[in-house]
Short mmCIF file of C-alpha atoms and ligand atoms in Angstrom, two decimals:
data_model
loop_
_atom_site.label_atom_id
_atom_site.label_comp_id
_atom_site.label_asym_id
_atom_site.label_seq_id
_atom_site.Cartn_x
_atom_site.Cartn_y
_atom_site.Cartn_z
CA MET A 3 0.00 0.00 0.00
CA THR A 4 1.23 3.49 -0.78
CA ASP A 5 0.68 6.53 1.40
CA GLN A 6 -2.16 7.58 -0.93
CA ASP A 7 -4.15 4.54 0.23
CA LEU A 8 -3.86 5.48 3.88
CA ASP A 9 -7.13 7.02 4.95
CA PHE A 10 -7.14 6.67 8.72
CA THR A 11 -10.45 8.52 9.16
CA ILE A 12 -12.61 6.82 11.78
CA GLU A 13 -16.38 6.69 11.32
CA ARG A 14 -18.45 8.42 14.00
CA LEU A 15 -22.08 7.79 14.88
CA GLY A 16 -22.78 11.43 15.72
CA GLU A 17 -22.19 14.26 18.14
CA CYS A 18 -20.98 13.39 21.65
CA ARG A 19 -23.65 14.99 23.82
CA PHE A 20 -23.08 13.32 27.17
CA PRO A 21 -20.37 14.18 29.70
CA SER A 22 -18.19 11.16 30.47
CA PRO A 23 -18.84 9.71 33.91
CA MET A 24 -15.12 8.91 34.19
CA ARG A 25 -13.49 11.15 36.71
CA LYS A 26 -9.92 10.00 37.00
CA GLY A 27 -7.15 10.09 34.47
CA ARG A 28 -6.44 11.97 31.31
CA PHE A 29 -8.88 12.42 28.46
CA ALA A 30 -7.71 12.11 24.87
CA GLY A 31 -8.23 15.21 22.78
CA ASP A 32 -10.47 14.78 19.77
CA GLY A 33 -7.77 15.79 17.31
CA GLU A 34 -4.86 13.91 18.92
CA ARG A 35 -3.13 11.71 16.41
CA ILE A 36 -0.12 9.40 16.23
CA MET A 37 2.33 9.58 13.37
CA TYR A 38 2.18 6.65 11.00
CA HIS A 39 5.79 6.98 9.86
CA SER A 40 8.60 6.89 12.35
CA ARG A 41 11.52 6.98 9.90
CA PHE A 42 12.78 10.46 9.22
CA ASP A 43 13.30 9.72 5.52
CA ASP A 44 9.62 8.80 5.14
CA MET A 45 8.69 12.19 6.56
CA LYS A 46 10.90 14.23 4.25
CA PRO A 47 8.43 14.55 1.34
CA TYR A 48 5.77 15.86 3.72
CA LEU A 49 8.15 18.31 5.35
CA ALA A 50 9.33 19.54 1.96
CA ALA A 51 5.76 20.04 0.72
CA GLY A 52 4.48 21.48 4.00
CA ALA A 53 1.83 18.74 3.89
CA GLU A 54 0.26 16.71 6.70
CA PRO A 55 1.78 13.26 7.01
CA PRO A 56 -0.51 10.25 7.56
CA ALA A 57 -1.52 9.80 11.20
CA LEU A 58 -3.81 7.56 13.25
CA GLU A 59 -6.44 8.66 15.75
CA LEU A 60 -5.24 8.30 19.34
CA ALA A 61 -7.28 5.92 21.51
CA GLY A 62 -8.40 6.72 25.05
CA PRO A 63 -11.32 8.09 27.05
CA ARG A 64 -13.10 11.17 25.69
CA GLU A 65 -14.47 13.95 27.88
CA ARG A 66 -17.80 13.83 26.06
CA ILE A 67 -19.39 10.61 24.88
CA PHE A 68 -22.02 9.59 22.35
CA PHE A 69 -23.99 7.00 24.32
CA ASP A 70 -25.96 7.47 27.49
CA PRO A 71 -24.49 4.62 29.59
CA ALA A 72 -27.67 4.40 31.67
CA THR A 73 -29.75 3.28 28.71
CA ILE A 74 -27.58 1.10 26.48
CA ALA A 75 -26.76 -2.57 26.54
CA CYS A 76 -23.49 -3.88 25.08
CA GLY A 77 -22.47 -7.19 23.53
CA ILE A 78 -19.26 -9.17 23.18
CA VAL A 79 -18.53 -11.93 20.68
CA THR A 80 -15.40 -14.04 20.11
CA CYS A 81 -14.74 -15.80 16.78
CA GLY A 82 -12.02 -17.76 15.00
CA GLY A 83 -9.24 -19.80 16.59
CA LEU A 84 -8.06 -19.58 20.20
CA CYS A 85 -5.30 -17.25 21.27
CA PRO A 86 -3.90 -16.49 24.74
CA GLY A 87 -5.62 -13.46 26.26
CA ILE A 88 -9.16 -13.59 24.84
CA ASN A 89 -10.62 -13.96 28.32
CA ASN A 90 -8.51 -11.06 29.56
CA VAL A 91 -9.98 -8.85 26.83
CA ILE A 92 -13.53 -9.95 27.70
CA ARG A 93 -12.82 -9.17 31.35
CA ALA A 94 -11.34 -5.76 30.56
CA VAL A 95 -14.31 -4.78 28.38
CA VAL A 96 -16.83 -5.86 31.02
CA LEU A 97 -15.01 -4.12 33.87
CA SER A 98 -14.57 -0.90 31.92
CA LEU A 99 -18.20 -0.81 30.79
CA TYR A 100 -19.36 -1.50 34.32
CA HIS A 101 -17.01 0.57 36.44
CA HIS A 102 -15.88 3.37 34.13
CA TYR A 103 -19.26 4.02 32.51
CA GLY A 104 -21.94 2.35 34.61
CA VAL A 105 -23.31 0.07 31.86
CA ARG A 106 -25.33 -2.69 33.53
CA ARG A 107 -26.49 -4.93 30.67
CA ILE A 108 -23.65 -6.78 28.94
CA TYR A 109 -24.42 -9.77 26.74
CA GLY A 110 -21.79 -12.41 26.06
CA PHE A 111 -22.75 -14.08 22.77
CA ARG A 112 -21.93 -17.79 22.62
CA TYR A 113 -20.13 -19.62 19.81
CA GLY A 114 -18.97 -16.73 17.66
CA TYR A 115 -21.32 -15.09 15.17
CA GLU A 116 -23.72 -18.04 15.59
CA GLY A 117 -24.59 -16.58 18.98
CA LEU A 118 -25.78 -13.36 17.35
CA VAL A 119 -28.39 -15.21 15.29
CA LYS A 120 -31.46 -15.60 17.50
CA ARG A 121 -32.88 -18.42 15.40
CA LEU A 122 -29.93 -20.67 16.35
CA GLY A 123 -30.98 -20.52 20.00
CA HIS A 124 -27.66 -19.96 21.80
CA ASN A 125 -28.78 -17.81 24.72
CA PRO A 126 -26.25 -15.08 25.56
CA LEU A 127 -24.50 -15.02 28.92
CA ASP A 128 -25.17 -12.14 31.27
CA LEU A 129 -21.69 -10.73 31.87
CA THR A 130 -21.06 -9.05 35.20
CA PRO A 131 -17.87 -8.24 37.13
CA GLU A 132 -18.50 -11.38 39.23
CA VAL A 133 -18.72 -13.61 36.16
CA VAL A 134 -15.45 -12.31 34.70
CA GLU A 135 -13.55 -11.93 37.99
CA ARG A 136 -11.09 -14.79 37.53
CA ILE A 137 -11.31 -15.53 33.83
CA GLY A 138 -8.04 -13.73 33.08
CA GLU A 139 -6.28 -16.70 34.63
CA MET A 140 -7.80 -19.07 32.07
CA GLY A 141 -6.87 -19.78 28.46
CA GLY A 142 -9.49 -20.11 25.74
CA THR A 143 -12.69 -18.07 25.65
CA ILE A 144 -15.54 -18.41 28.14
CA LEU A 145 -17.89 -17.44 25.30
CA ALA A 146 -16.56 -20.16 22.97
CA SER A 147 -16.09 -19.58 19.27
CA SER A 148 -17.14 -20.85 15.85
CA ARG A 149 -16.33 -20.52 12.19
CA GLY A 150 -18.69 -20.09 9.29
CA PRO A 151 -20.65 -17.10 7.94
CA GLN A 152 -23.89 -15.65 9.33
CA ASP A 153 -26.28 -13.18 7.75
CA PRO A 154 -25.49 -9.60 8.87
CA ALA A 155 -29.18 -8.67 8.66
CA GLU A 156 -30.16 -11.44 11.10
CA MET A 157 -27.38 -10.43 13.46
CA VAL A 158 -28.36 -6.75 13.39
CA ASP A 159 -32.04 -7.69 13.99
CA ASN A 160 -30.98 -9.36 17.23
CA VAL A 161 -28.61 -6.56 18.22
CA GLU A 162 -31.43 -4.05 17.75
CA GLU A 163 -33.93 -6.18 19.65
CA LEU A 164 -31.57 -6.43 22.64
CA GLY A 165 -30.99 -2.66 22.65
CA ILE A 166 -27.28 -3.04 22.06
CA GLY A 167 -25.40 0.20 21.48
CA ILE A 168 -21.90 -1.21 21.22
CA LEU A 169 -20.88 -4.61 19.89
CA PHE A 170 -17.33 -5.74 20.61
CA ALA A 171 -15.94 -8.38 18.24
CA ILE A 172 -12.78 -10.18 19.32
CA GLY A 173 -11.29 -12.11 16.43
CA GLY A 174 -8.96 -12.30 13.45
CA ASP A 175 -9.22 -10.92 9.95
CA GLY A 176 -12.36 -12.95 9.18
CA THR A 177 -14.10 -11.75 12.34
CA LEU A 178 -13.14 -8.16 11.62
CA LYS A 179 -14.46 -8.36 8.06
CA GLY A 180 -17.68 -9.79 9.54
CA ALA A 181 -17.75 -6.93 12.07
CA GLY A 182 -17.38 -4.45 9.21
CA LYS A 183 -20.42 -6.00 7.53
CA ILE A 184 -22.45 -5.70 10.75
CA ALA A 185 -21.42 -2.04 11.05
CA GLY A 186 -22.38 -1.51 7.39
CA GLU A 187 -25.80 -3.11 7.90
CA ALA A 188 -26.48 -0.98 11.00
CA ALA A 189 -25.46 2.15 9.09
CA ARG A 190 -27.70 1.20 6.17
CA ARG A 191 -30.61 1.01 8.60
CA GLY A 192 -29.61 4.36 10.12
CA ARG A 193 -29.17 2.77 13.56
CA PRO A 194 -26.67 4.22 16.03
CA ILE A 195 -24.83 0.97 16.69
CA SER A 196 -21.10 1.02 17.26
CA VAL A 197 -19.04 -2.00 16.18
CA ILE A 198 -15.56 -2.16 17.67
CA GLY A 199 -13.06 -4.90 16.83
CA ILE A 200 -10.29 -6.09 19.09
CA PRO A 201 -7.83 -7.87 16.79
CA LYS A 202 -7.01 -11.40 17.82
CA THR A 203 -4.19 -12.93 15.88
CA ILE A 204 -1.59 -15.05 17.54
CA ASP A 205 0.44 -14.65 14.32
CA ASN A 206 0.66 -10.86 14.83
CA ASP A 207 -0.23 -10.40 11.16
CA ILE A 208 -2.70 -7.49 11.20
CA SER A 209 -1.59 -4.40 9.30
CA PHE A 210 -1.12 -1.08 11.11
CA ILE A 211 -0.85 -2.82 14.48
CA GLN A 212 2.64 -3.37 15.78
CA THR A 213 1.79 -6.09 18.32
CA THR A 214 -1.36 -8.06 18.95
CA PHE A 215 -2.23 -9.81 22.19
CA GLY A 216 -1.19 -13.43 22.68
CA PHE A 217 1.86 -13.15 20.47
CA GLU A 218 4.33 -12.74 23.32
CA THR A 219 2.81 -15.65 25.23
CA ALA A 220 3.00 -17.76 22.07
CA VAL A 221 6.70 -17.04 21.62
CA ALA A 222 7.39 -17.79 25.30
CA GLU A 223 5.58 -21.14 24.98
CA ALA A 224 7.27 -21.92 21.66
CA LYS A 225 10.60 -21.62 23.45
CA LEU A 226 9.65 -24.71 25.49
CA ALA A 227 9.30 -26.63 22.23
CA THR A 228 12.61 -25.47 20.77
CA TYR A 229 14.31 -26.20 24.10
CA ALA A 230 12.97 -29.75 23.94
CA ALA A 231 13.96 -30.05 20.28
CA ASN A 232 17.51 -28.97 21.01
CA THR A 233 17.82 -31.21 24.05
CA GLU A 234 16.60 -34.17 22.02
CA ALA A 235 18.91 -33.28 19.13
CA LEU A 236 21.93 -33.12 21.41
CA GLY A 237 20.99 -36.43 23.03
CA ALA A 238 21.38 -38.58 19.91
CA LYS A 239 23.74 -39.19 17.02
CA ASN A 240 22.98 -36.72 14.20
CA GLY A 241 19.99 -35.52 16.21
CA ILE A 242 17.51 -33.28 14.43
CA GLY A 243 14.77 -31.43 16.32
CA LEU A 244 11.97 -30.21 14.08
CA VAL A 245 9.33 -27.87 15.51
CA LYS A 246 6.23 -26.68 13.66
CA LEU A 247 4.84 -23.38 14.89
CA MET A 248 1.82 -21.25 13.97
CA GLY A 249 2.07 -18.71 11.15
CA ARG A 250 -0.24 -19.28 8.21
CA ASP A 251 0.77 -16.27 6.14
CA SER A 252 3.32 -14.52 8.32
CA GLY A 253 6.20 -16.12 10.17
CA PHE A 254 6.53 -13.73 13.11
CA ILE A 255 6.18 -16.43 15.80
CA ALA A 256 8.85 -18.60 14.16
CA ALA A 257 11.15 -15.61 13.60
CA TYR A 258 10.90 -14.31 17.17
CA THR A 259 11.28 -17.82 18.55
CA ALA A 260 14.53 -18.12 16.58
CA LEU A 261 15.69 -14.87 18.19
CA VAL A 262 14.60 -15.98 21.67
CA ASP A 263 16.33 -19.35 21.37
CA SER A 264 19.63 -19.13 19.55
CA GLN A 265 19.83 -22.94 19.49
CA VAL A 266 17.56 -22.71 16.43
CA ASN A 267 19.62 -23.36 13.29
CA TYR A 268 16.94 -23.03 10.60
CA CYS A 269 13.87 -20.82 10.61
CA LEU A 270 11.50 -21.41 7.70
CA VAL A 271 8.69 -18.89 7.13
CA PRO A 272 6.02 -18.30 4.46
CA GLU A 273 7.64 -15.05 3.31
CA VAL A 274 10.96 -16.65 2.33
CA PRO A 275 10.74 -19.59 -0.12
CA PHE A 276 13.18 -22.50 0.11
CA THR A 277 13.72 -25.73 -1.78
CA LEU A 278 13.86 -29.22 -0.30
CA PRO A 279 17.19 -30.13 -1.98
CA GLY A 280 18.64 -26.86 -0.68
CA LEU A 281 17.51 -27.60 2.85
CA LEU A 282 18.75 -31.21 2.76
CA ARG A 283 22.15 -30.16 1.41
CA SER A 284 22.57 -27.53 4.10
CA LEU A 285 21.40 -29.99 6.76
CA GLU A 286 24.01 -32.54 5.64
CA GLU A 287 26.73 -29.93 5.99
CA ARG A 288 25.43 -28.85 9.37
CA LEU A 289 25.35 -32.44 10.68
CA THR A 290 28.88 -33.04 9.43
CA ALA A 291 30.11 -29.87 11.13
CA ARG A 292 28.09 -29.95 14.37
CA GLY A 293 26.35 -33.34 14.70
CA HIS A 294 22.91 -31.92 15.48
CA ALA A 295 20.38 -29.36 14.18
CA VAL A 296 17.20 -27.58 15.27
CA ILE A 297 14.66 -26.50 12.64
CA VAL A 298 11.65 -24.28 13.24
CA VAL A 299 9.04 -24.20 10.49
CA ALA A 300 5.97 -21.95 10.36
CA GLU A 301 2.82 -23.78 9.24
CA GLY A 302 2.46 -21.66 6.10
CA ALA A 303 6.10 -22.05 5.00
CA GLY A 304 7.05 -24.05 1.91
CA GLN A 305 3.47 -24.47 0.69
CA GLU A 306 4.80 -24.41 -2.87
CA LEU A 307 6.53 -27.73 -2.10
CA LEU A 308 3.24 -29.45 -1.27
CA ALA A 309 0.29 -30.42 -3.43
CA ALA A 310 -2.51 -27.92 -2.75
CA THR A 311 -5.13 -29.52 -0.49
CA GLY A 312 -7.93 -27.76 -2.36
CA GLY A 313 -9.86 -27.70 0.92
CA ARG A 314 -11.32 -24.80 2.88
CA ASP A 315 -12.68 -24.55 6.43
CA ALA A 316 -16.20 -23.36 7.32
CA SER A 317 -15.03 -19.73 7.20
CA GLY A 318 -13.51 -20.14 3.74
CA ASN A 319 -9.87 -20.16 4.90
CA VAL A 320 -7.66 -22.29 2.63
CA LYS A 321 -6.59 -25.53 4.33
CA LEU A 322 -2.82 -25.64 4.25
CA GLY A 323 -0.76 -28.69 3.47
CA ASP A 324 1.14 -30.00 6.51
CA ILE A 325 4.68 -28.76 6.01
CA GLY A 326 5.75 -30.19 9.39
CA THR A 327 5.07 -33.84 8.66
CA TYR A 328 6.18 -33.35 5.04
CA LEU A 329 9.62 -32.17 6.16
CA ARG A 330 9.81 -34.86 8.85
CA ASP A 331 9.19 -37.62 6.30
CA ALA A 332 11.32 -36.05 3.56
CA ILE A 333 14.34 -35.62 5.86
CA LYS A 334 14.03 -39.18 7.21
CA GLU A 335 13.70 -40.65 3.71
CA HIS A 336 16.63 -38.64 2.39
CA PHE A 337 19.06 -39.80 5.07
CA ALA A 338 17.75 -43.37 4.97
CA ARG A 339 18.50 -43.39 1.23
CA SER A 340 21.98 -42.01 1.72
CA GLY A 341 22.62 -44.57 4.48
CA ARG A 342 23.44 -41.96 7.13
CA GLU A 343 21.94 -42.52 10.57
CA ILE A 344 19.94 -39.62 11.93
CA ASN A 345 17.57 -39.26 14.88
CA LEU A 346 14.73 -36.90 14.14
CA LYS A 347 12.22 -35.77 16.77
CA TYR A 348 9.16 -33.90 15.52
CA ILE A 349 7.25 -31.54 17.82
CA ASP A 350 3.97 -29.78 16.94
CA PRO A 351 2.94 -27.74 20.00
CA SER A 352 0.35 -25.54 18.24
CA TYR A 353 -2.71 -26.37 20.37
CA ILE A 354 -0.66 -26.41 23.55
CA ILE A 355 0.55 -22.89 22.76
CA ARG A 356 -2.68 -21.27 21.68
CA SER A 357 -4.68 -22.57 24.64
CA GLN A 358 -2.37 -21.10 27.29
CA PRO A 359 -3.45 -18.22 29.52
CA ALA A 360 -1.86 -14.88 28.69
CA ASN A 361 1.52 -14.12 30.26
CA PRO A 362 1.88 -10.93 32.38
CA HIS A 363 2.83 -8.64 29.49
CA ASP A 364 0.01 -9.91 27.30
CA SER A 365 -2.41 -9.60 30.23
CA ALA A 366 -1.58 -5.90 30.51
CA LEU A 367 -1.89 -5.46 26.75
CA CYS A 368 -5.31 -7.17 26.80
CA LEU A 369 -6.49 -4.95 29.65
CA LEU A 370 -5.48 -1.78 27.83
CA LEU A 371 -6.92 -2.93 24.49
CA GLY A 372 -10.19 -3.79 26.23
CA HIS A 373 -10.37 -0.43 28.00
CA ASN A 374 -9.58 1.48 24.83
CA ALA A 375 -12.17 -0.50 22.87
CA VAL A 376 -14.79 0.60 25.41
CA HIS A 377 -13.66 4.23 25.29
CA ALA A 378 -13.87 4.18 21.49
CA GLY A 379 -17.36 2.69 21.50
CA MET A 380 -18.66 5.07 24.15
CA ALA A 381 -17.33 7.99 22.11
CA GLY A 382 -19.43 6.80 19.15
CA ARG A 383 -16.62 5.48 16.99
CA THR A 384 -17.55 2.53 14.79
CA ASN A 385 -16.29 0.18 12.06
CA MET A 386 -12.81 0.28 13.64
CA VAL A 387 -10.36 -1.78 15.63
CA VAL A 388 -8.20 -0.76 18.53
CA GLY A 389 -4.54 -0.99 17.66
CA PHE A 390 -1.09 -0.22 18.95
CA TRP A 391 1.31 1.80 16.84
CA ASN A 392 4.47 3.72 17.68
CA ASN A 393 3.92 2.69 21.30
CA GLN A 394 0.48 4.30 21.57
CA PHE A 395 -3.02 2.85 21.47
CA THR A 396 -4.79 3.92 18.30
CA HIS A 397 -7.97 3.55 16.25
CA VAL A 398 -7.71 1.86 12.84
CA PRO A 399 -10.55 1.60 10.27
CA ILE A 400 -11.53 -2.08 9.87
CA ASP A 401 -11.24 -1.80 6.11
CA LEU A 402 -7.62 -0.70 6.33
CA ALA A 403 -6.64 -3.21 9.03
CA THR A 404 -7.99 -6.14 6.97
CA ARG A 405 -6.94 -5.05 3.48
CA GLN A 406 -3.65 -6.91 3.52
CA ARG A 407 -1.69 -8.93 6.03
CA LYS A 408 1.38 -7.71 7.80
CA LYS A 409 4.36 -9.83 6.76
CA ILE A 410 8.02 -10.19 7.50
CA ASP A 411 10.07 -8.09 5.08
CA PRO A 412 12.81 -10.45 3.79
CA ASP A 413 15.01 -7.35 3.34
CA GLY A 414 14.21 -5.84 6.72
CA TRP A 415 15.97 -5.86 10.10
CA LEU A 416 13.92 -8.73 11.58
CA TRP A 417 14.77 -11.29 8.92
CA SER A 418 18.35 -10.09 8.79
CA SER A 419 18.59 -10.67 12.57
CA VAL A 420 17.08 -14.14 12.20
CA LEU A 421 19.71 -15.02 9.57
CA ALA A 422 22.43 -13.69 11.85
CA SER A 423 21.12 -15.68 14.81
CA THR A 424 20.50 -19.01 13.09
CA GLY A 425 23.45 -18.90 10.71
CA GLN A 426 21.27 -20.44 8.01
CA PRO A 427 22.02 -19.60 4.36
CA ARG A 428 20.24 -16.49 3.06
CA ASP A 429 18.91 -18.57 0.15
CA ILE A 430 18.10 -22.18 0.94
CA ARG A 431 18.10 -23.47 -2.63
P1 ATP B 25 -8.39 -16.84 12.86
O1 ATP B 25 -7.22 -15.93 12.82
O2 ATP B 25 -8.40 -17.75 14.00
O3 ATP B 25 -8.65 -17.49 11.55
P2 ATP B 25 -10.67 -15.31 12.12
O4 ATP B 25 -11.45 -14.25 12.78
O5 ATP B 25 -10.03 -14.94 10.83
O6 ATP B 25 -9.63 -15.84 13.16
P3 ATP B 25 -12.50 -17.05 10.73
O7 ATP B 25 -13.01 -18.38 11.13
O8 ATP B 25 -11.82 -16.89 9.43
O9 ATP B 25 -11.57 -16.59 11.93
O10 ATP B 25 -13.71 -16.02 10.76
C1 ATP B 25 -14.47 -15.80 11.95
C2 ATP B 25 -15.91 -15.47 11.60
O11 ATP B 25 -15.94 -14.38 10.68
C3 ATP B 25 -16.63 -16.62 10.93
O12 ATP B 25 -17.93 -16.69 11.45
C4 ATP B 25 -16.60 -16.25 9.45
O13 ATP B 25 -17.67 -16.78 8.72
C5 ATP B 25 -16.68 -14.74 9.51
N1 ATP B 25 -16.05 -14.17 8.31
C6 ATP B 25 -14.85 -14.51 7.77
N2 ATP B 25 -14.58 -13.80 6.66
C7 ATP B 25 -15.63 -12.98 6.48
C8 ATP B 25 -15.99 -12.00 5.49
N3 ATP B 25 -15.18 -11.71 4.47
N4 ATP B 25 -17.17 -11.36 5.64
C9 ATP B 25 -18.00 -11.64 6.66
N5 ATP B 25 -17.74 -12.55 7.62
C10 ATP B 25 -16.58 -13.22 7.54
MG1 MG B 26 -8.36 -15.78 9.83
#
């Protein structure tokens, strides 16, 4: 995307007529914005032209709000796969609505967007501070999730019937696109309904958001797997530890895990293609030189090496081929053919990682995202997600956040650091 595509304008439901009941803390000014660019060179054209550079709306409580907290209900829905911290976000939203604004009716919709369709009969939970008190200590989502599309009109019918002013959608790109459709349907009907997304992606692959919740926990848990892989590799002749990590389109978890654990010798990610002969050749050299190797592979890496599955899940996401077991079998077969003894241990910790409770840093991030989502909704913002950019909480239009995925730049500092840490060839071919 070029700078011309960057319209960070956030939709508003209308004038903020009510004074905020929040008394403590600092209010965000209506015009406060955060610079999109942080590199001086990117700013030069704007400085030279005397033009405004692109900037994102700052998140935070507003002095005047759109909704009367005494009269509205709110709803929360969680969709897509699990990620550490979902319950913390639910808790933060409920506590902020209740304590900061005095909202007393908060519906927790069950099983993703299915729960918003009345006809399907999943009764919503009544969320109170008591219900959410300890849920931050638990992984998963107390609301449960689902995949598969629902009709925006049916969902908005239900939202209207329940008197919901703000709907919070916690989920990945699919969920956020769905949330955008709900916001669009409400707008078409001329209803003042705010739809606020809280991006959930363990892969940290949402554009215009520097870190998403759960990512740090995922990397910390992935370290347990690479530790085991290395220990196993050292404990046998020509030991190879192979770990498959999450990362369908973007290899951030694999890349950061390689930086966290410098025992990792190969990091394979979707953004950087490799060939099997190239990998096997390099592995042979590595075993000759060092007698063991640790490989981390992101689930979306090397898809060009596999036959396309042709399958899709209920939400329409392409089913990936299993690069982990493919590499496991290919490496074993290769060395069996060449008559060289190896000992390969394969570890796939994906479900163990994504079901963990959030670590302390992620817990704080979830709390602040949840609070800022509530502030945005109360101030009548809609069709947006709360983000984090240049170390500030921001508002991002859903359309922009979901237009393309954030990926590792193979020419950027992160990948360069991974190459430096693993010592793997720049081109595995
Ligand atoms: P994950 O990162 O775990 O895949 P996700 O939010 O992308 O999270 P999906 O299962 O793809 O998970 O989508 C969640 C919900 O959003 C599903 O109910 C799905 O049908 C709906 N959805 C996905 N894409 C769209 C879209 N383009 N428009 C409307 N709804 C969508
Ligand atoms: Mg998705």
